[in-house]
Amino acid sequence: MKRGLMDMSQISVAIAGAGLSGLCLAHSLLRAGFNVHVFESDPEPFARRQGYRVTLDEYGMAGLQKCLPPRLFELFLATASPTDEDSYFRVTNQDLGEVFKLTFKGDRSGTDLRTPRQTDRQTLRTIMLDGLQDRIHFGKKAVRADLAPDGATLHFSDGSNTHASLVIGADGINSALRKQLLPDCDPEDANSWGIYGRTPLLHNGHSIVPGPLKTSGVYAIGKSGKGLFFTTMNFRESPKTAFSRFGVEQLPPISDDYVMWALLLPKELFPVSHEKLDSENLLRFALKTALDFHPVLRQFVNQADVECTMLVKLKAARKPSSWPVSRITLMGDAVHAMPPTGSHGGNTALRDAALLAEKLKAAASQGEPLEKAIASYQAEMSQYAFREVKAAKAMLKRFSIQNPFMGWVMLRAMPWIRSMKNKPLTTE
Ligand SMILES: Cc1cc2nc3c(=O)[nH]c(=O)nc-3n(C[C@H](O)[C@H](O)[C@H](O)COP(=O)(O)OP(=O)(O)OC[C@H]3O[C@@H](n4cnc5c(N)ncnc54)[C@H](O)[C@@H]3O)c2cc1C
């Protein structure tokens, strides 16, 4: 008998990981009538500080739009950055002399999803937790999944397990399920580590970002492979007022505009004892390392929130040579982690969620085997996702300029030529 829409509740889905892709998929499948549960290793929603913003592009936003209830998607748009003005991605030398810039046309209507937006990660996550309260189980660390008759069993570190028609590993870069399903595909070290931080945008009532840079993401290339990136998180509408306007009770932890910065360094420049560095010492090390950079950039590090400073070891996924199809599959960073250069990791994860949901819904409504949907998802996703991994790795390499002549051209000659016809970026 063909499965009709009414039978979707017979299909149970266990998702390991309540991050961007896991929550997005959960919304889409729940709305279609599937029986979905999400298992998250953190003991509570905001157990870890993930105090940074994420740039969402057309793929990420299309993923959200397809999966979230329209009300929550509207709330996302209300709290993301405004799009009225053009925005830029600028590459500069360490003195903020511009090497080149990419321009993204503004959109006054605020509805064109081709215009990228900044969103605060915790705000987005709070939006995506809404409506899933009785579907998410915190403190459940997935350790492995086994195939079982008509589905799979997901096992947890506390010894418990759950059976479902499908198990999805959305458990991030250190995915336990990937280690099991694709044991040769642990992400490789990108040899570059980042110190990420957050700094309030206003200091004594004044913005710490000079006017010409307020809608820019800037990557300043320094010496010895160092780089300092920053961008501003401006909320279109304060999350506090927007959440109350949309009737969402749980408020996100952050409501004020901020600057997110990241100091990227070859890993050998880190002290040997880096594993032991707490946020305070990490920030102290960042301050010392940022001394070569323009005072505007140093100020971000100087005035950062200590407890939001974190170390991220950049990694890049290895493409599986073959990926067997079963009732267990993977999404997002669990399968295609990539360095944040280019800002595609989260976007690709949201794209996966929308694609997998679409394939599963189509198979279920047409009475086709779920394996067929998974095969088609894995094939299509591998194409676009590993293209992004390759591009992110290449961009990271380009920014850590090794060739002295190229370094001279890019970091001295080009900024000098551009300074002849443009005002300095730090002009108010
Ligand atoms: C500082 C920084 C800046 C970034 N900026 C951007 C950007 O601008 N644009 C962009 O597109 N991407 C960006 N990314 C990448 C983006 O954050 C990730 O690609 C994205 O979060 C991946 O989503 P995911 O759902 O696969 O994994 P995650 O969002 O990492 O979610 C994984 C979830 O699984 C949980 N988990 C882990 N292990 C287990 C387990 N064993 N059992 C159960 N649960 C588990 C975790 O606690 C987490 O909640 C950035 C990343 C970093 C670190």
Coordinates of N, CA, C and O and ligand atoms in Angstrom, one line a residue, residues 16-22 39-42 48 50 52-56 121 125 140-143 170-173 176 196 260 310 312 331-334 340 343-349, ligand 1:
A16 N 20.5 13.2 16.2 CA 21.5 13.5 17.2 C 22.1 14.8 16.9 O 22.7 15.1 15.9
G17 N 21.9 15.8 17.9 CA 22.4 17.1 17.7 C 21.4 18.2 17.5 O 20.7 18.1 16.5
A18 N 21.3 19.1 18.5 CA 20.3 20.2 18.3 C 21.0 21.5 17.9 O 20.9 22.5 18.6
G19 N 21.8 21.4 16.9 CA 22.5 22.6 16.3 C 21.7 23.1 15.2 O 20.5 22.9 15.0
L20 N 22.4 23.9 14.3 CA 21.6 24.5 13.2 C 20.9 23.5 12.3 O 19.7 23.7 12.0
S21 N 21.6 22.5 11.8 CA 20.9 21.6 10.9 C 19.9 20.7 11.6 O 18.8 20.4 11.0
G22 N 20.2 20.2 12.8 CA 19.3 19.3 13.5 C 18.0 19.9 13.7 O 16.9 19.4 13.5
F39 N 18.1 14.6 20.0 CA 18.9 14.3 21.2 C 20.2 15.1 21.2 O 21.0 15.0 20.3
E40 N 20.3 15.9 22.3 CA 21.4 16.9 22.3 C 22.3 16.6 23.5 O 21.8 16.3 24.6
S41 N 23.6 16.6 23.3 CA 24.6 16.2 24.4 C 24.7 17.3 25.5 O 24.8 17.0 26.6
D42 N 24.5 18.5 25.1 CA 24.6 19.6 26.1 C 23.5 19.4 27.1 O 22.3 19.0 26.7
R48 N 26.8 26.1 26.5 CA 28.1 26.7 26.0 C 27.9 28.0 25.5 O 26.9 28.3 24.8
Q50 N 28.2 30.3 22.7 CA 28.5 30.3 21.3 C 28.3 31.7 20.8 O 27.4 31.9 19.9
Y52 N 28.8 34.1 18.8 CA 29.3 34.7 17.6 C 28.1 34.8 16.6 O 27.1 34.2 16.7
R53 N 28.4 35.6 15.6 CA 27.3 35.8 14.6 C 27.6 34.9 13.4 O 28.8 34.4 13.3
V54 N 26.7 34.6 12.6 CA 26.8 33.8 11.4 C 26.3 34.6 10.2 O 25.3 35.2 10.3
T55 N 27.1 34.6 9.1 CA 26.6 35.2 7.9 C 25.7 34.2 7.2 O 26.2 33.1 6.9
L56 N 24.5 34.5 6.9 CA 23.7 33.6 6.1 C 23.5 34.0 4.7 O 23.3 35.2 4.5
R121 N 24.1 33.8 16.4 CA 23.8 32.4 16.4 C 22.9 32.0 17.6 O 22.0 31.1 17.4
R125 N 19.3 30.2 17.2 CA 19.1 28.9 17.9 C 17.8 29.0 18.8 O 17.0 28.1 18.9
K140 N 21.7 14.2 26.3 CA 21.7 12.8 25.7 C 22.9 12.8 24.6 O 22.7 13.3 23.5
K141 N 24.0 12.3 25.0 CA 25.1 12.2 24.1 C 25.1 10.9 23.3 O 25.2 9.8 23.9
A142 N 24.9 11.1 22.0 CA 24.9 9.9 21.1 C 26.3 9.3 21.0 O 27.3 10.0 20.9
V143 N 26.4 8.0 21.1 CA 27.7 7.4 21.0 C 27.8 6.5 19.8 O 28.9 6.3 19.2
A170 N 23.5 14.7 13.3 CA 23.7 16.2 13.0 C 24.5 16.7 14.2 O 24.3 17.7 14.8
D171 N 25.5 15.8 14.6 CA 26.2 16.1 15.9 C 27.6 16.8 15.7 O 28.5 16.6 16.5
G172 N 27.6 17.6 14.6 CA 28.7 18.5 14.5 C 30.1 17.9 14.2 O 30.2 16.8 13.8
I173 N 31.1 18.8 14.3 CA 32.4 18.5 13.7 C 33.1 17.2 14.4 O 33.8 16.5 13.7
A176 N 30.1 11.6 16.6 CA 30.3 10.2 17.0 C 29.8 9.3 15.9 O 30.4 8.2 15.6
Y196 N 38.4 33.4 18.8 CA 37.2 34.2 18.4 C 36.7 35.0 19.6 O 36.8 34.5 20.8
M260 N 32.0 40.9 16.2 CA 32.7 39.6 16.3 C 34.0 39.7 15.6 O 34.1 40.2 14.5
M310 N 37.1 32.4 22.7 CA 37.2 30.9 22.6 C 38.2 30.5 21.5 O 38.5 31.3 20.5
V312 N 39.2 28.0 18.4 CA 38.6 27.1 17.4 C 39.8 26.6 16.6 O 40.5 27.4 16.0
M331 N 24.5 14.9 8.5 CA 24.2 16.2 7.9 C 25.2 17.2 8.5 O 25.7 17.1 9.6
G332 N 25.4 18.3 7.8 CA 26.2 19.4 8.3 C 27.6 19.1 8.6 O 28.3 18.3 7.9
D333 N 28.2 19.8 9.7 CA 29.6 19.6 10.0 C 29.9 18.2 10.3 O 31.1 17.8 10.3
A334 N 29.0 17.4 10.7 CA 29.2 16.0 11.0 C 29.9 15.3 9.8 O 30.7 14.4 9.9
P340 N 36.0 28.4 8.5 CA 35.0 29.4 8.4 C 35.3 30.4 7.3 O 34.4 31.3 7.0
S343 N 32.5 31.6 5.0 CA 31.2 31.5 5.7 C 30.2 30.6 5.1 O 29.1 31.0 4.8
H344 N 30.6 29.4 4.8 CA 29.7 28.5 4.2 C 29.3 27.3 5.0 O 28.3 26.5 4.6
G345 N 29.9 27.0 6.2 CA 29.6 25.8 6.9 C 28.2 25.7 7.4 O 27.5 24.7 7.1
G346 N 27.7 26.8 8.0 CA 26.3 26.8 8.5 C 25.3 26.8 7.4 O 24.3 26.2 7.4
N347 N 25.7 27.6 6.3 CA 24.7 27.7 5.2 C 24.6 26.3 4.5 O 23.4 25.9 4.2
T348 N 25.7 25.6 4.4 CA 25.6 24.3 3.8 C 24.8 23.3 4.7 O 24.0 22.5 4.2
A349 N 25.0 23.5 6.0 CA 24.3 22.6 6.9 C 22.8 22.8 6.8 O 22.0 21.9 6.8
Ligands
LIG1 C1 33.4 31.1 15.1 C2 32.7 30.5 14.0 C3 32.1 31.3 13.0 C4 31.3 30.8 12.0 N1 30.7 31.6 11.1 C5 30.0 31.1 10.1 C6 29.3 31.9 9.2 O1 29.4 33.1 9.2 N2 28.5 31.3 8.2 C7 28.4 30.0 8.1 O2 27.6 29.5 7.3 N3 29.0 29.1 9.0 C8 29.8 29.7 10.0 N4 30.4 28.8 10.9 C9 30.2 27.4 10.8 C10 28.9 27.0 11.4 O3 28.8 27.4 12.7 C11 28.8 25.4 11.3 O4 29.1 25.0 10.1 C12 27.3 25.0 11.7 O5 27.1 25.3 13.0 C13 27.2 23.5 11.4 O6 25.9 23.2 11.8 P1 25.6 21.7 12.3 O7 24.2 21.6 12.6 O8 26.2 20.7 11.4 O9 26.5 21.6 13.7 P2 26.4 22.4 15.0 O10 25.6 23.7 14.8 O11 27.8 22.5 15.5 O12 25.5 21.5 16.0 C14 25.9 20.3 16.4 C15 25.1 20.0 17.7 O13 25.4 18.6 18.1 C16 25.6 18.6 19.5 N5 26.4 17.4 19.7 C17 27.8 17.2 19.5 N6 28.1 15.9 19.8 C18 26.9 15.3 20.1 C19 26.6 13.9 20.4 N7 27.6 13.0 20.5 N8 25.3 13.6 20.7 C20 24.4 14.6 20.7 N9 24.6 15.8 20.4 C21 25.9 16.2 20.1 C22 26.4 19.9 19.8 O14 26.3 20.2 21.1 C23 25.6 20.8 18.9 O15 24.5 21.4 19.5 C24 31.2 29.4 11.9 C25 31.8 28.5 12.8 C26 32.5 29.1 13.9 C27 33.2 28.2 14.9

